[in-house]
PDB file of C-alpha atoms and ligand atoms in Angstrom:
ATOM      1  CA  MET A   1     -49.490  10.320 -46.052  1.00  0.00           C
ATOM      2  CA  THR A   2     -51.838   8.789 -43.540  1.00  0.00           C
ATOM      3  CA  LEU A   3     -54.390   6.250 -44.690  1.00  0.00           C
ATOM      4  CA  VAL A   4     -56.498   4.636 -41.998  1.00  0.00           C
ATOM      5  CA  GLY A   5     -57.852   1.143 -42.517  1.00  0.00           C
ATOM      6  CA  ILE A   6     -60.829  -0.014 -40.504  1.00  0.00           C
ATOM      7  CA  ILE A   7     -61.561  -3.705 -40.092  1.00  0.00           C
ATOM      8  CA  GLY A   8     -65.198  -3.993 -39.071  1.00  0.00           C
ATOM      9  CA  GLY A   9     -66.267  -6.921 -36.921  1.00  0.00           C
ATOM     10  CA  SER A  10     -69.596  -8.416 -35.897  1.00  0.00           C
ATOM     11  CA  GLY A  11     -72.191  -5.636 -35.874  1.00  0.00           C
ATOM     12  CA  LEU A  12     -70.103  -3.400 -38.153  1.00  0.00           C
ATOM     13  CA  THR A  13     -70.318  -4.741 -41.701  1.00  0.00           C
ATOM     14  CA  ALA A  14     -70.750  -1.242 -43.153  1.00  0.00           C
ATOM     15  CA  LEU A  15     -69.642   2.236 -42.137  1.00  0.00           C
ATOM     16  CA  LYS A  16     -72.637   4.519 -42.642  1.00  0.00           C
ATOM     17  CA  ASN A  17     -70.576   7.680 -42.210  1.00  0.00           C
ATOM     18  CA  LEU A  18     -67.984   6.732 -44.837  1.00  0.00           C
ATOM     19  CA  GLU A  19     -68.453   8.725 -48.054  1.00  0.00           C
ATOM     20  CA  ILE A  20     -67.611   5.961 -50.506  1.00  0.00           C
ATOM     21  CA  THR A  21     -65.437   6.836 -53.485  1.00  0.00           C
ATOM     22  CA  ARG A  22     -64.665   3.368 -54.874  1.00  0.00           C
ATOM     23  CA  ARG A  23     -64.530  -0.375 -54.268  1.00  0.00           C
ATOM     24  CA  GLU A  24     -61.240  -2.201 -54.742  1.00  0.00           C
ATOM     25  CA  VAL A  25     -61.251  -5.913 -55.493  1.00  0.00           C
ATOM     26  CA  MET A  26     -57.853  -7.120 -54.258  1.00  0.00           C
ATOM     27  CA  ARG A  27     -55.880 -10.313 -54.759  1.00  0.00           C
ATOM     28  CA  THR A  28     -52.920 -11.131 -52.567  1.00  0.00           C
ATOM     29  CA  PRO A  29     -50.267 -13.882 -52.499  1.00  0.00           C
ATOM     30  CA  TYR A  30     -52.392 -15.355 -49.683  1.00  0.00           C
ATOM     31  CA  GLY A  31     -55.724 -15.346 -51.473  1.00  0.00           C
ATOM     32  CA  GLU A  32     -58.620 -12.921 -51.386  1.00  0.00           C
ATOM     33  CA  PRO A  33     -59.535 -10.670 -48.479  1.00  0.00           C
ATOM     34  CA  SER A  34     -62.929 -11.030 -46.794  1.00  0.00           C
ATOM     35  CA  ALA A  35     -64.511  -8.535 -49.234  1.00  0.00           C
ATOM     36  CA  PRO A  36     -63.593  -5.780 -51.699  1.00  0.00           C
ATOM     37  CA  LEU A  37     -62.016  -2.839 -49.889  1.00  0.00           C
ATOM     38  CA  ILE A  38     -64.285   0.193 -49.605  1.00  0.00           C
ATOM     39  CA  ARG A  39     -62.350   3.413 -50.157  1.00  0.00           C
ATOM     40  CA  GLY A  40     -63.753   6.741 -49.063  1.00  0.00           C
ATOM     41  CA  ARG A  41     -63.574   9.652 -46.696  1.00  0.00           C
ATOM     42  CA  ILE A  42     -64.629   9.885 -43.091  1.00  0.00           C
ATOM     43  CA  GLY A  43     -64.668  13.257 -41.341  1.00  0.00           C
ATOM     44  CA  GLY A  44     -62.753  14.600 -44.374  1.00  0.00           C
ATOM     45  CA  GLN A  45     -59.887  12.090 -44.080  1.00  0.00           C
ATOM     46  CA  ASP A  46     -59.118   9.217 -46.490  1.00  0.00           C
ATOM     47  CA  ALA A  47     -60.031   5.837 -45.094  1.00  0.00           C
ATOM     48  CA  VAL A  48     -60.515   2.292 -46.261  1.00  0.00           C
ATOM     49  CA  PHE A  49     -63.037  -0.151 -44.805  1.00  0.00           C
ATOM     50  CA  LEU A  50     -62.974  -3.934 -44.800  1.00  0.00           C
ATOM     51  CA  PRO A  51     -65.659  -6.095 -43.149  1.00  0.00           C
ATOM     52  CA  ARG A  52     -63.735  -8.943 -41.466  1.00  0.00           C
ATOM     53  CA  HIS A  53     -66.569 -11.468 -41.829  1.00  0.00           C
ATOM     54  CA  GLY A  54     -67.510 -10.435 -45.396  1.00  0.00           C
ATOM     55  CA  HIS A  55     -70.293  -8.080 -46.485  1.00  0.00           C
ATOM     56  CA  GLY A  56     -72.993 -10.575 -45.608  1.00  0.00           C
ATOM     57  CA  HIS A  57     -71.304 -11.670 -42.359  1.00  0.00           C
ATOM     58  CA  THR A  58     -70.715 -15.182 -43.701  1.00  0.00           C
ATOM     59  CA  ILE A  59     -67.090 -15.898 -42.682  1.00  0.00           C
ATOM     60  CA  PRO A  60     -66.668 -17.311 -39.145  1.00  0.00           C
ATOM     61  CA  PRO A  61     -63.721 -16.101 -36.993  1.00  0.00           C
ATOM     62  CA  HIS A  62     -61.556 -19.211 -37.559  1.00  0.00           C
ATOM     63  CA  ALA A  63     -62.050 -19.053 -41.344  1.00  0.00           C
ATOM     64  CA  VAL A  64     -61.199 -15.371 -41.871  1.00  0.00           C
ATOM     65  CA  ASN A  65     -58.220 -14.951 -44.214  1.00  0.00           C
ATOM     66  CA  TYR A  66     -56.366 -12.656 -41.823  1.00  0.00           C
ATOM     67  CA  ARG A  67     -53.209 -12.667 -43.936  1.00  0.00           C
ATOM     68  CA  ALA A  68     -55.044 -11.579 -47.095  1.00  0.00           C
ATOM     69  CA  ASN A  69     -56.904  -8.857 -45.166  1.00  0.00           C
ATOM     70  CA  ILE A  70     -53.766  -7.346 -43.637  1.00  0.00           C
ATOM     71  CA  TRP A  71     -51.765  -7.725 -46.849  1.00  0.00           C
ATOM     72  CA  ALA A  72     -54.507  -6.035 -48.910  1.00  0.00           C
ATOM     73  CA  LEU A  73     -54.688  -3.091 -46.491  1.00  0.00           C
ATOM     74  CA  LYS A  74     -50.903  -2.650 -46.608  1.00  0.00           C
ATOM     75  CA  GLU A  75     -50.908  -2.997 -50.396  1.00  0.00           C
ATOM     76  CA  THR A  76     -53.563  -0.300 -50.805  1.00  0.00           C
ATOM     77  CA  GLY A  77     -51.429   2.094 -48.769  1.00  0.00           C
ATOM     78  CA  ALA A  78     -52.879   1.880 -45.256  1.00  0.00           C
ATOM     79  CA  THR A  79     -50.490   3.181 -42.599  1.00  0.00           C
ATOM     80  CA  HIS A  80     -52.831   2.715 -39.637  1.00  0.00           C
ATOM     81  CA  VAL A  81     -55.384  -0.023 -38.973  1.00  0.00           C
ATOM     82  CA  ILE A  82     -58.197   0.056 -36.431  1.00  0.00           C
ATOM     83  CA  GLY A  83     -59.617  -3.392 -35.727  1.00  0.00           C
ATOM     84  CA  VAL A  84     -63.145  -3.350 -34.328  1.00  0.00           C
ATOM     85  CA  ASN A  85     -63.844  -6.429 -32.196  1.00  0.00           C
ATOM     86  CA  ALA A  86     -66.997  -7.619 -30.431  1.00  0.00           C
ATOM     87  CA  VAL A  87     -65.994  -9.203 -27.128  1.00  0.00           C
ATOM     88  CA  GLY A  88     -67.376 -10.790 -23.984  1.00  0.00           C
ATOM     89  CA  ALA A  89     -66.600  -9.203 -20.603  1.00  0.00           C
ATOM     90  CA  ILE A  90     -64.680 -11.381 -18.161  1.00  0.00           C
ATOM     91  CA  THR A  91     -64.328  -8.527 -15.652  1.00  0.00           C
ATOM     92  CA  SER A  92     -67.735  -7.708 -14.185  1.00  0.00           C
ATOM     93  CA  THR A  93     -67.158  -3.938 -14.144  1.00  0.00           C
ATOM     94  CA  LEU A  94     -67.091  -3.809 -17.957  1.00  0.00           C
ATOM     95  CA  ALA A  95     -70.671  -2.969 -18.957  1.00  0.00           C
ATOM     96  CA  ALA A  96     -72.404  -4.321 -22.053  1.00  0.00           C
ATOM     97  CA  GLY A  97     -72.275  -1.778 -24.875  1.00  0.00           C
ATOM     98  CA  SER A  98     -69.197   0.001 -23.541  1.00  0.00           C
ATOM     99  CA  LEU A  99     -65.889   0.379 -25.369  1.00  0.00           C
ATOM    100  CA  VAL A 100     -62.488  -1.054 -24.433  1.00  0.00           C
ATOM    101  CA  PHE A 101     -59.066  -0.217 -25.850  1.00  0.00           C
ATOM    102  CA  PRO A 102     -56.980  -3.310 -25.078  1.00  0.00           C
ATOM    103  CA  ASP A 103     -53.271  -2.860 -24.479  1.00  0.00           C
ATOM    104  CA  GLN A 104     -52.282  -6.532 -24.203  1.00  0.00           C
ATOM    105  CA  ILE A 105     -53.401  -9.780 -25.805  1.00  0.00           C
ATOM    106  CA  ILE A 106     -53.055 -13.521 -25.168  1.00  0.00           C
ATOM    107  CA  ASP A 107     -53.406 -15.836 -28.152  1.00  0.00           C
ATOM    108  CA  TYR A 108     -55.340 -19.080 -27.540  1.00  0.00           C
ATOM    109  CA  THR A 109     -56.211 -19.616 -31.212  1.00  0.00           C
ATOM    110  CA  TYR A 110     -54.877 -22.557 -33.213  1.00  0.00           C
ATOM    111  CA  GLY A 111     -54.673 -23.754 -36.797  1.00  0.00           C
ATOM    112  CA  ARG A 112     -54.905 -20.243 -38.241  1.00  0.00           C
ATOM    113  CA  GLU A 113     -52.399 -18.941 -40.790  1.00  0.00           C
ATOM    114  CA  HIS A 114     -50.698 -16.541 -38.420  1.00  0.00           C
ATOM    115  CA  THR A 115     -47.488 -15.298 -40.064  1.00  0.00           C
ATOM    116  CA  PHE A 116     -46.052 -13.854 -43.269  1.00  0.00           C
ATOM    117  CA  PHE A 117     -42.683 -15.289 -42.279  1.00  0.00           C
ATOM    118  CA  GLY A 118     -43.140 -18.969 -43.076  1.00  0.00           C
ATOM    119  CA  ASN A 119     -40.628 -21.714 -43.805  1.00  0.00           C
ATOM    120  CA  ASP A 120     -39.344 -20.107 -46.995  1.00  0.00           C
ATOM    121  CA  GLN A 121     -38.012 -17.128 -45.030  1.00  0.00           C
ATOM    122  CA  LYS A 122     -34.232 -17.085 -44.758  1.00  0.00           C
ATOM    123  CA  PRO A 123     -32.875 -15.968 -42.414  1.00  0.00           C
ATOM    124  CA  VAL A 124     -35.563 -16.763 -39.811  1.00  0.00           C
ATOM    125  CA  THR A 125     -37.512 -13.619 -38.897  1.00  0.00           C
ATOM    126  CA  HIS A 126     -38.826 -12.882 -35.399  1.00  0.00           C
ATOM    127  CA  THR A 127     -41.011  -9.848 -34.704  1.00  0.00           C
ATOM    128  CA  ASP A 128     -41.122  -7.847 -31.479  1.00  0.00           C
ATOM    129  CA  PHE A 129     -44.622  -7.970 -29.952  1.00  0.00           C
ATOM    130  CA  THR A 130     -43.931  -6.734 -26.408  1.00  0.00           C
ATOM    131  CA  TYR A 131     -46.556  -4.020 -26.861  1.00  0.00           C
ATOM    132  CA  PRO A 132     -48.979  -5.616 -29.319  1.00  0.00           C
ATOM    133  CA  TYR A 133     -50.949  -2.437 -30.090  1.00  0.00           C
ATOM    134  CA  CYS A 134     -49.625   0.809 -31.582  1.00  0.00           C
ATOM    135  CA  ASP A 135     -49.403   3.286 -28.739  1.00  0.00           C
ATOM    136  CA  ALA A 136     -49.764   6.419 -30.901  1.00  0.00           C
ATOM    137  CA  LEU A 137     -53.052   5.131 -32.329  1.00  0.00           C
ATOM    138  CA  ARG A 138     -54.306   3.963 -28.926  1.00  0.00           C
ATOM    139  CA  ARG A 139     -53.645   7.455 -27.508  1.00  0.00           C
ATOM    140  CA  VAL A 140     -55.697   9.130 -30.246  1.00  0.00           C
ATOM    141  CA  LEU A 141     -58.583   6.689 -29.753  1.00  0.00           C
ATOM    142  CA  ILE A 142     -58.515   7.123 -25.981  1.00  0.00           C
ATOM    143  CA  GLU A 143     -58.341  10.921 -26.143  1.00  0.00           C
ATOM    144  CA  THR A 144     -61.153  11.051 -28.696  1.00  0.00           C
ATOM    145  CA  ALA A 145     -63.367   8.802 -26.572  1.00  0.00           C
ATOM    146  CA  ARG A 146     -62.695  10.980 -23.525  1.00  0.00           C
ATOM    147  CA  ALA A 147     -63.485  14.183 -25.422  1.00  0.00           C
ATOM    148  CA  ALA A 148     -66.719  12.651 -26.760  1.00  0.00           C
ATOM    149  CA  GLY A 149     -67.745  11.492 -23.291  1.00  0.00           C
ATOM    150  CA  LEU A 150     -67.853   7.839 -24.371  1.00  0.00           C
ATOM    151  CA  GLU A 151     -67.541   5.307 -21.556  1.00  0.00           C
ATOM    152  CA  ALA A 152     -64.366   3.336 -22.300  1.00  0.00           C
ATOM    153  CA  ALA A 153     -61.819   1.191 -20.484  1.00  0.00           C
ATOM    154  CA  GLU A 154     -58.352   2.380 -21.441  1.00  0.00           C
ATOM    155  CA  GLN A 155     -56.414  -0.775 -20.563  1.00  0.00           C
ATOM    156  CA  ALA A 156     -57.339  -4.438 -20.820  1.00  0.00           C
ATOM    157  CA  THR A 157     -55.901  -7.796 -21.745  1.00  0.00           C
ATOM    158  CA  TYR A 158     -57.741  -9.442 -24.647  1.00  0.00           C
ATOM    159  CA  ALA A 159     -57.954 -13.245 -24.702  1.00  0.00           C
ATOM    160  CA  ALA A 160     -58.232 -14.432 -28.314  1.00  0.00           C
ATOM    161  CA  THR A 161     -60.097 -17.761 -28.456  1.00  0.00           C
ATOM    162  CA  GLN A 162     -60.714 -20.043 -31.410  1.00  0.00           C
ATOM    163  CA  GLY A 163     -64.524 -20.055 -31.603  1.00  0.00           C
ATOM    164  CA  PRO A 164     -66.906 -20.186 -33.247  1.00  0.00           C
ATOM    165  CA  ARG A 165     -68.476 -21.555 -30.074  1.00  0.00           C
ATOM    166  CA  PHE A 166     -68.452 -19.444 -26.943  1.00  0.00           C
ATOM    167  CA  GLU A 167     -66.404 -20.575 -23.938  1.00  0.00           C
ATOM    168  CA  THR A 168     -67.322 -22.725 -20.948  1.00  0.00           C
ATOM    169  CA  ILE A 169     -67.395 -21.228 -17.460  1.00  0.00           C
ATOM    170  CA  ALA A 170     -64.209 -23.154 -16.609  1.00  0.00           C
ATOM    171  CA  GLU A 171     -62.473 -21.723 -19.671  1.00  0.00           C
ATOM    172  CA  ILE A 172     -63.479 -18.169 -18.714  1.00  0.00           C
ATOM    173  CA  ASN A 173     -62.236 -18.772 -15.149  1.00  0.00           C
ATOM    174  CA  ARG A 174     -58.922 -19.920 -16.594  1.00  0.00           C
ATOM    175  CA  LEU A 175     -58.662 -16.858 -18.845  1.00  0.00           C
ATOM    176  CA  GLU A 176     -59.303 -14.676 -15.808  1.00  0.00           C
ATOM    177  CA  ARG A 177     -56.564 -16.454 -13.853  1.00  0.00           C
ATOM    178  CA  ASP A 178     -54.297 -15.814 -16.849  1.00  0.00           C
ATOM    179  CA  GLY A 179     -54.971 -12.097 -16.453  1.00  0.00           C
ATOM    180  CA  ALA A 180     -57.477 -11.514 -19.269  1.00  0.00           C
ATOM    181  CA  HIS A 181     -60.309  -8.965 -18.938  1.00  0.00           C
ATOM    182  CA  ILE A 182     -62.126  -9.471 -22.252  1.00  0.00           C
ATOM    183  CA  VAL A 183     -62.539 -12.410 -24.629  1.00  0.00           C
ATOM    184  CA  GLY A 184     -63.062 -12.449 -28.376  1.00  0.00           C
ATOM    185  CA  MET A 185     -62.410 -14.649 -31.399  1.00  0.00           C
ATOM    186  CA  THR A 186     -60.778 -12.268 -33.887  1.00  0.00           C
ATOM    187  CA  GLY A 187     -57.986 -10.377 -32.115  1.00  0.00           C
ATOM    188  CA  MET A 188     -55.352 -12.839 -33.324  1.00  0.00           C
ATOM    189  CA  PRO A 189     -53.622 -13.426 -35.633  1.00  0.00           C
ATOM    190  CA  GLU A 190     -54.768 -10.035 -36.941  1.00  0.00           C
ATOM    191  CA  ALA A 191     -52.730  -7.908 -34.516  1.00  0.00           C
ATOM    192  CA  GLY A 192     -49.594 -10.020 -34.997  1.00  0.00           C
ATOM    193  CA  LEU A 193     -49.821  -9.906 -38.784  1.00  0.00           C
ATOM    194  CA  ALA A 194     -50.259  -6.121 -38.714  1.00  0.00           C
ATOM    195  CA  ARG A 195     -47.079  -5.881 -36.651  1.00  0.00           C
ATOM    196  CA  GLU A 196     -45.204  -8.117 -39.093  1.00  0.00           C
ATOM    197  CA  LEU A 197     -46.041  -5.614 -41.853  1.00  0.00           C
ATOM    198  CA  ALA A 198     -45.197  -2.630 -39.597  1.00  0.00           C
ATOM    199  CA  LEU A 199     -48.740  -1.255 -39.625  1.00  0.00           C
ATOM    200  CA  CYS A 200     -49.746   0.942 -36.689  1.00  0.00           C
ATOM    201  CA  TYR A 201     -52.606  -1.254 -35.388  1.00  0.00           C
ATOM    202  CA  ALA A 202     -55.003  -0.807 -32.463  1.00  0.00           C
ATOM    203  CA  SER A 203     -58.273  -2.398 -31.429  1.00  0.00           C
ATOM    204  CA  VAL A 204     -61.589  -0.904 -30.406  1.00  0.00           C
ATOM    205  CA  ALA A 205     -63.432  -3.642 -28.554  1.00  0.00           C
ATOM    206  CA  VAL A 206     -67.157  -3.443 -27.878  1.00  0.00           C
ATOM    207  CA  ILE A 207     -68.584  -5.404 -24.958  1.00  0.00           C
ATOM    208  CA  ALA A 208     -71.323  -7.561 -26.473  1.00  0.00           C
ATOM    209  CA  ASN A 209     -72.159  -9.706 -23.441  1.00  0.00           C
ATOM    210  CA  PRO A 210     -70.935 -10.881 -20.062  1.00  0.00           C
ATOM    211  CA  ALA A 211     -68.654 -13.886 -20.759  1.00  0.00           C
ATOM    212  CA  ALA A 212     -69.864 -17.402 -19.903  1.00  0.00           C
ATOM    213  CA  GLY A 213     -70.752 -17.690 -16.222  1.00  0.00           C
ATOM    214  CA  ARG A 214     -70.423 -13.947 -15.634  1.00  0.00           C
ATOM    215  CA  ALA A 215     -74.211 -13.480 -15.769  1.00  0.00           C
ATOM    216  CA  VAL A 216     -77.153 -15.718 -14.945  1.00  0.00           C
ATOM    217  CA  GLY A 217     -78.047 -18.209 -17.678  1.00  0.00           C
ATOM    218  CA  ILE A 218     -76.544 -18.830 -21.089  1.00  0.00           C
ATOM    219  CA  ILE A 219     -75.273 -16.442 -23.763  1.00  0.00           C
ATOM    220  CA  SER A 220     -78.104 -15.094 -25.932  1.00  0.00           C
ATOM    221  CA  LEU A 221     -77.382 -14.142 -29.545  1.00  0.00           C
ATOM    222  CA  THR A 222     -80.446 -11.910 -29.696  1.00  0.00           C
ATOM    223  CA  GLU A 223     -79.174 -10.037 -26.685  1.00  0.00           C
ATOM    224  CA  ILE A 224     -75.707  -9.718 -28.269  1.00  0.00           C
ATOM    225  CA  GLU A 225     -77.160  -8.306 -31.488  1.00  0.00           C
ATOM    226  CA  ARG A 226     -79.168  -5.712 -29.581  1.00  0.00           C
ATOM    227  CA  THR A 227     -76.155  -4.655 -27.517  1.00  0.00           C
ATOM    228  CA  LEU A 228     -73.898  -4.466 -30.565  1.00  0.00           C
ATOM    229  CA  ASP A 229     -76.355  -2.257 -32.457  1.00  0.00           C
ATOM    230  CA  ALA A 230     -76.006   0.376 -29.750  1.00  0.00           C
ATOM    231  CA  GLY A 231     -72.277  -0.238 -29.211  1.00  0.00           C
ATOM    232  CA  MET A 232     -71.412   0.114 -32.897  1.00  0.00           C
ATOM    233  CA  GLU A 233     -73.146   3.499 -33.047  1.00  0.00           C
ATOM    234  CA  LYS A 234     -70.560   4.621 -30.489  1.00  0.00           C
ATOM    235  CA  VAL A 235     -67.795   3.122 -32.628  1.00  0.00           C
ATOM    236  CA  ARG A 236     -69.009   5.014 -35.715  1.00  0.00           C
ATOM    237  CA  MET A 237     -69.019   8.253 -33.725  1.00  0.00           C
ATOM    238  CA  LEU A 238     -65.567   7.507 -32.333  1.00  0.00           C
ATOM    239  CA  LEU A 239     -64.117   6.755 -35.778  1.00  0.00           C
ATOM    240  CA  GLU A 240     -65.617   9.865 -37.333  1.00  0.00           C
ATOM    241  CA  GLN A 241     -63.873  12.002 -34.729  1.00  0.00           C
ATOM    242  CA  ALA A 242     -60.640  10.022 -34.310  1.00  0.00           C
ATOM    243  CA  ILE A 243     -59.708   9.491 -37.961  1.00  0.00           C
ATOM    244  CA  PRO A 244     -59.374  13.206 -38.886  1.00  0.00           C
ATOM    245  CA  ARG A 245     -57.026  13.570 -35.892  1.00  0.00           C
ATOM    246  CA  LEU A 246     -54.695  11.030 -37.484  1.00  0.00           C
ATOM    247  CA  GLY A 247     -54.428  12.945 -40.757  1.00  0.00           C
TER     248      GLY A 247
HETATM  249  N1  HPA B   1     -66.549 -15.016 -26.122  1.00  0.00           N
HETATM  250  C1  HPA B   1     -65.806 -14.993 -27.238  1.00  0.00           C
HETATM  251  N2  HPA B   1     -66.019 -14.136 -28.226  1.00  0.00           N
HETATM  252  C2  HPA B   1     -67.021 -13.246 -28.095  1.00  0.00           C
HETATM  253  C3  HPA B   1     -67.831 -13.226 -26.959  1.00  0.00           C
HETATM  254  C4  HPA B   1     -67.590 -14.150 -25.915  1.00  0.00           C
HETATM  255  O1  HPA B   1     -68.276 -14.194 -24.871  1.00  0.00           O
HETATM  256  N3  HPA B   1     -68.755 -12.236 -27.155  1.00  0.00           N
HETATM  257  C5  HPA B   1     -68.472 -11.682 -28.367  1.00  0.00           C
HETATM  258  N4  HPA B   1     -67.437 -12.292 -28.938  1.00  0.00           N
END
């Protein structure tokens, strides 16, 4: 049976179109997830929602318990996970408020608990991550966005930075030289942990702002919030139509 988990990011702390059936307070060997899991139905299909930064958006990107979140979703029976990520655009053609389905990721984060296969694991376990996102899930998201007429980039490399500060212009230039198109603070270790537990994981990224130095002036939080409000409406619409297709 298919059960889709949705990890909401900045701008998506609740899913208005989820008909809630119950809340599940979970404990995991790694501690507590960011919030109780919200079980329900979306477009007639079972789904489970978890706000990555907590219900009140109080947990910064570097302090999210990614292991507990992914473990809890697996434990509750999720087979698929859609991570929603607010990002900055490095590539100038990516417009604020538009959607991106990344197909590659570069991890620049540090000091985060990033694996379920720690020192106590014998024999040593390595996980394939050649294609970091689940292709079957990406296809459904891309086809749904196309059918709904939503503007979306269907390929991009996501640079995962540590935060919580935004980047310098020099850092963004370096990420661009590395081949990244978008930058965010929450893509890793989430995607890697999902792979370790064999969850079919994909990301829906929402362009919140031009990255540092890619527009005149500095990055404005007010501007980001306004852009995300509109962008997340698109995400809700996308999820409502994509999730039943996975059932
Ligand atoms: N950089 C990193 N993370 C982000 C950004 C950004 O410009 N915008 C939204 N999340």
